[in-house]
PDB file of C-alpha atoms in Angstrom:
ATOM      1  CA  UNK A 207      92.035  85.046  82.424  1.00  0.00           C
ATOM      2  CA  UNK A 208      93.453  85.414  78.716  1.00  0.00           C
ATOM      3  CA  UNK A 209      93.089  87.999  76.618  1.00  0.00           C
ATOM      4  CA  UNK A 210      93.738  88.692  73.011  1.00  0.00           C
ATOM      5  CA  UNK A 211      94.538  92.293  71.190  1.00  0.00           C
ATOM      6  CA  UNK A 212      94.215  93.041  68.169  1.00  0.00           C
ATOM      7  CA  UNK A 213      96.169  96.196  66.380  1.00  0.00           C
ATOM      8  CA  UNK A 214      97.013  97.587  62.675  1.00  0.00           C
ATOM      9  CA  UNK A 215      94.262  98.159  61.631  1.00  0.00           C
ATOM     10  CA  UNK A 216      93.040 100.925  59.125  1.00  0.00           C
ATOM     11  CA  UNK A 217      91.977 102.306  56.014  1.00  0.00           C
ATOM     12  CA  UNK A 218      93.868 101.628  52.864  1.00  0.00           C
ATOM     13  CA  UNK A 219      93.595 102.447  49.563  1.00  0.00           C
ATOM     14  CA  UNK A 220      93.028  99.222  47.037  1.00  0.00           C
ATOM     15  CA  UNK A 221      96.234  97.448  46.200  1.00  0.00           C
ATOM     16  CA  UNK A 222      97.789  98.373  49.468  1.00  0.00           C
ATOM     17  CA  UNK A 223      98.816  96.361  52.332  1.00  0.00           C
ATOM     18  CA  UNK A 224      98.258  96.132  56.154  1.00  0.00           C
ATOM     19  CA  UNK A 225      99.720  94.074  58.378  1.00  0.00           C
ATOM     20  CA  UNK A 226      97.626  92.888  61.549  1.00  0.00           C
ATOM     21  CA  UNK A 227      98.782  91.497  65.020  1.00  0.00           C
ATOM     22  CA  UNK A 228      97.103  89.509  67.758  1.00  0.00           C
ATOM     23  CA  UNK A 229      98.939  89.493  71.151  1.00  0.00           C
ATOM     24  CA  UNK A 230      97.834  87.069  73.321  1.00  0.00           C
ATOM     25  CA  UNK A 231      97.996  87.660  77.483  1.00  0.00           C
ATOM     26  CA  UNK A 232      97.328  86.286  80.854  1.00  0.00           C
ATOM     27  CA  UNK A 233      97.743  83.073  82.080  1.00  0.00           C
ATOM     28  CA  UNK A 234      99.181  81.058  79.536  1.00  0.00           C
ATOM     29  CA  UNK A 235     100.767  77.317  79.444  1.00  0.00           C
ATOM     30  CA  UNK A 236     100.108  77.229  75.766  1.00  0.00           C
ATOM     31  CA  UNK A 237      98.350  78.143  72.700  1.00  0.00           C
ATOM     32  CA  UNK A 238      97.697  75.799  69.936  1.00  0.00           C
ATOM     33  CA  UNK A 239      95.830  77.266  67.007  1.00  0.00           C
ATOM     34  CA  UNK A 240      95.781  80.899  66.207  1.00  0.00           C
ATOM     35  CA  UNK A 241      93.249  82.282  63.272  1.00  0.00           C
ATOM     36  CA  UNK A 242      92.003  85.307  61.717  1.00  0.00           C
ATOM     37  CA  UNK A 243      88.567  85.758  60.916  1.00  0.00           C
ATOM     38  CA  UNK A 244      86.781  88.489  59.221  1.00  0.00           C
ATOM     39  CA  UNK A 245      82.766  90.017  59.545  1.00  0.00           C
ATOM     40  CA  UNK A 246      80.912  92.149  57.620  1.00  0.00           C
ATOM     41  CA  UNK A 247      77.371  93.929  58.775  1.00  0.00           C
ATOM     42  CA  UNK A 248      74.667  91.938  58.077  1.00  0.00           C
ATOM     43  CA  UNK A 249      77.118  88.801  57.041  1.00  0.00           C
ATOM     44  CA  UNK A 250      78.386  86.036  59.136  1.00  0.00           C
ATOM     45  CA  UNK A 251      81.729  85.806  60.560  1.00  0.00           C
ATOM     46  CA  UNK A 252      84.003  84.023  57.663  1.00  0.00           C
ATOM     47  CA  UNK A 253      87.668  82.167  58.592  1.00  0.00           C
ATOM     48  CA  UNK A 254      90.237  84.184  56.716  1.00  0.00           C
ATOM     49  CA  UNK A 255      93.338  81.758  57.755  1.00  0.00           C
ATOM     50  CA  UNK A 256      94.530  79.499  60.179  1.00  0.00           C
ATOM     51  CA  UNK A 257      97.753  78.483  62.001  1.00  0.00           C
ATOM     52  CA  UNK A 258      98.826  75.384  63.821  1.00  0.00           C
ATOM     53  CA  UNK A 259     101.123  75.589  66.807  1.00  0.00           C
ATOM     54  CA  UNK A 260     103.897  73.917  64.535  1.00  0.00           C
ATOM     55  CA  UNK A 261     103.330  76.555  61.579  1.00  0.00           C
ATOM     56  CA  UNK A 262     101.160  74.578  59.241  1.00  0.00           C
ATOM     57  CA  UNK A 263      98.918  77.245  57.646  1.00  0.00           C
ATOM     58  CA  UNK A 264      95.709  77.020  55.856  1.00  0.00           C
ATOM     59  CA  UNK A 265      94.217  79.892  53.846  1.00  0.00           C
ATOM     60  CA  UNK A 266      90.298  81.305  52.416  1.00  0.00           C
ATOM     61  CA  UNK A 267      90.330  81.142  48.974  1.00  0.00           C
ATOM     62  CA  UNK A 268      89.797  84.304  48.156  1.00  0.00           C
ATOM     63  CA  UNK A 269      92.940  85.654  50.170  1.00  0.00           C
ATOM     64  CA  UNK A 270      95.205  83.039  48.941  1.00  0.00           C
ATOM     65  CA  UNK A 271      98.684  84.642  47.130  1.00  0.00           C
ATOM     66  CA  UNK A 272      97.660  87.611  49.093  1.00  0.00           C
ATOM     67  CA  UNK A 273      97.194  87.136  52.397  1.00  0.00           C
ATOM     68  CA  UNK A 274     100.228  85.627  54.706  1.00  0.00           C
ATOM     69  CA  UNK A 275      99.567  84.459  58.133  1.00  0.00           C
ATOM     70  CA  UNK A 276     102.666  83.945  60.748  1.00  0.00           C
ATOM     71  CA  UNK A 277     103.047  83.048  64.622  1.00  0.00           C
ATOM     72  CA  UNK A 278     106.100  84.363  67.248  1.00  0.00           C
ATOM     73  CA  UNK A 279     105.118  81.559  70.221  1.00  0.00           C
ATOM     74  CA  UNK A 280     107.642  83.341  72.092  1.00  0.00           C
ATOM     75  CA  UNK A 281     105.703  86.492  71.969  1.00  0.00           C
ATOM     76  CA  UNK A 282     101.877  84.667  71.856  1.00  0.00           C
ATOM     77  CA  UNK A 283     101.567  86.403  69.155  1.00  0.00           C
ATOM     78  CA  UNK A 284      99.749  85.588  65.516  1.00  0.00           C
ATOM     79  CA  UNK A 285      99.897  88.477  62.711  1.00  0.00           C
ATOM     80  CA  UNK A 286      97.981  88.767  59.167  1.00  0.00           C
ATOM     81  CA  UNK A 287     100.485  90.221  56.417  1.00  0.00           C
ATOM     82  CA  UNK A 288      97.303  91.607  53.768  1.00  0.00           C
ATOM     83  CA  UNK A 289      98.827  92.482  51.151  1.00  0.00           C
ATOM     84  CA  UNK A 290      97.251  93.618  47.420  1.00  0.00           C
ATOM     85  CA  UNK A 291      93.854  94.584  49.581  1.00  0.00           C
ATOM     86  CA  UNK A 292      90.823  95.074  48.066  1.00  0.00           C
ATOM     87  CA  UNK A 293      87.436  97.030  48.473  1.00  0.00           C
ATOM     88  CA  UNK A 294      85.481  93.413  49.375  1.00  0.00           C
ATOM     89  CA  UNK A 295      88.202  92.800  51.802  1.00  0.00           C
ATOM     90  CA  UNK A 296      86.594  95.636  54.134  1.00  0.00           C
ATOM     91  CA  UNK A 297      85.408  94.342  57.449  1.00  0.00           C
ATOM     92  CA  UNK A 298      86.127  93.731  60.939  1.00  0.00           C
ATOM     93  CA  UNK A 299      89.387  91.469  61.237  1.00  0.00           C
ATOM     94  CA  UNK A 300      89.144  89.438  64.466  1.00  0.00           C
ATOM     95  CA  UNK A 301      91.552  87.077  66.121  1.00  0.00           C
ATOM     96  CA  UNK A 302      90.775  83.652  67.537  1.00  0.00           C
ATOM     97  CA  UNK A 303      92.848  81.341  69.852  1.00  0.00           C
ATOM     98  CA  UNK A 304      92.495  78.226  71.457  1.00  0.00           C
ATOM     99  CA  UNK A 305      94.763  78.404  74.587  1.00  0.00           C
ATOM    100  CA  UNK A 306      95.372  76.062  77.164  1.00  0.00           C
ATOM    101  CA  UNK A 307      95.804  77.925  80.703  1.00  0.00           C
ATOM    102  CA  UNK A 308      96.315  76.445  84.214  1.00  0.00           C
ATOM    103  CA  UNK A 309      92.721  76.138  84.786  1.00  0.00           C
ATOM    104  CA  UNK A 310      91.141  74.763  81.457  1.00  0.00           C
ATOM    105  CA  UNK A 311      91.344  74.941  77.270  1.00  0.00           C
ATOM    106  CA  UNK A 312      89.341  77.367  75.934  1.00  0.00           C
ATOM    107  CA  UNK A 313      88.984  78.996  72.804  1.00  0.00           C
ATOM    108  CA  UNK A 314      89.203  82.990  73.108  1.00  0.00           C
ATOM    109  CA  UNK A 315      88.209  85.606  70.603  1.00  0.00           C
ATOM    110  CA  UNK A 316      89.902  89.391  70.275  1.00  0.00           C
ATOM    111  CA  UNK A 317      87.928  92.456  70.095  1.00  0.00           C
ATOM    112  CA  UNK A 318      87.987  92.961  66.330  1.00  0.00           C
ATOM    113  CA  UNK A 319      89.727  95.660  64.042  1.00  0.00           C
ATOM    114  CA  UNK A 320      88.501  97.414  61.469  1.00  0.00           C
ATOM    115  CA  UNK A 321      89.829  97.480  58.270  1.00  0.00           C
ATOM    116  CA  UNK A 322      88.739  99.528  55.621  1.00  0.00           C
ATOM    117  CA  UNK A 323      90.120  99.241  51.858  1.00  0.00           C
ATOM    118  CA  UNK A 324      88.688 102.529  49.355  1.00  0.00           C
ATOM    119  CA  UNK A 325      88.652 101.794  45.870  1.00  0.00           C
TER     120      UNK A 325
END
């Protein structure tokens, strides 16, 4: 069984900046990509970036320059540095992780954190 956390979230005022982690836990032999996505009522879940197992990242348009994604494999862990935030950026942040355990690959999502950016 694997599970992923989410924490950091909050409520910001524009321009500010949050930073978000993801720890991953359980039975682990390895995780390959770790991403952040991002829902809003009513809207469908959206990628907000992506990050290989190497460190190869890959970003949304509208959070590039302002958004930084990062990875400690030692610690399973992926984080989102948001940075310049904005009142459209509100929404549920959730992580996503496809991790290969002893029994099979599977791709895992987090319970979500809210983050909430007044204007």
């Amino acid at each position: 069984q694997v599970q992923l956390v989410e924490s950091g979230g909050g409520l910001v005022q524009a321009g500010g900046s949050l930073r978000l982690s993801c720890a991953a836990s359980g039975s682990i032999f390895r995780i390959n990509a770790m991403a952040w996505y991002r829902q809003v009522p009513g809207k469908q879940r959206e990628v907000v970036a992506g990050i290989t197992s190497g460190g190869s990242t890959n970003y949304a348009d509208f959070v590039k320059g302002r958004f930084t994604i990062s990875r400690d494999n030692a610690k399973n862990t992926v984080y989102l540095q948001m940075n310049s935030l904005k009142p459209e950026d509100t929404a549920v942040y959730y992580c996503n992780a496809d991790v290969v355990s002893i029994t099979a690959p599977r791709n895992y999502w987090g319970q979500g954190t809210q983050v909430t950016v007044s204007s």
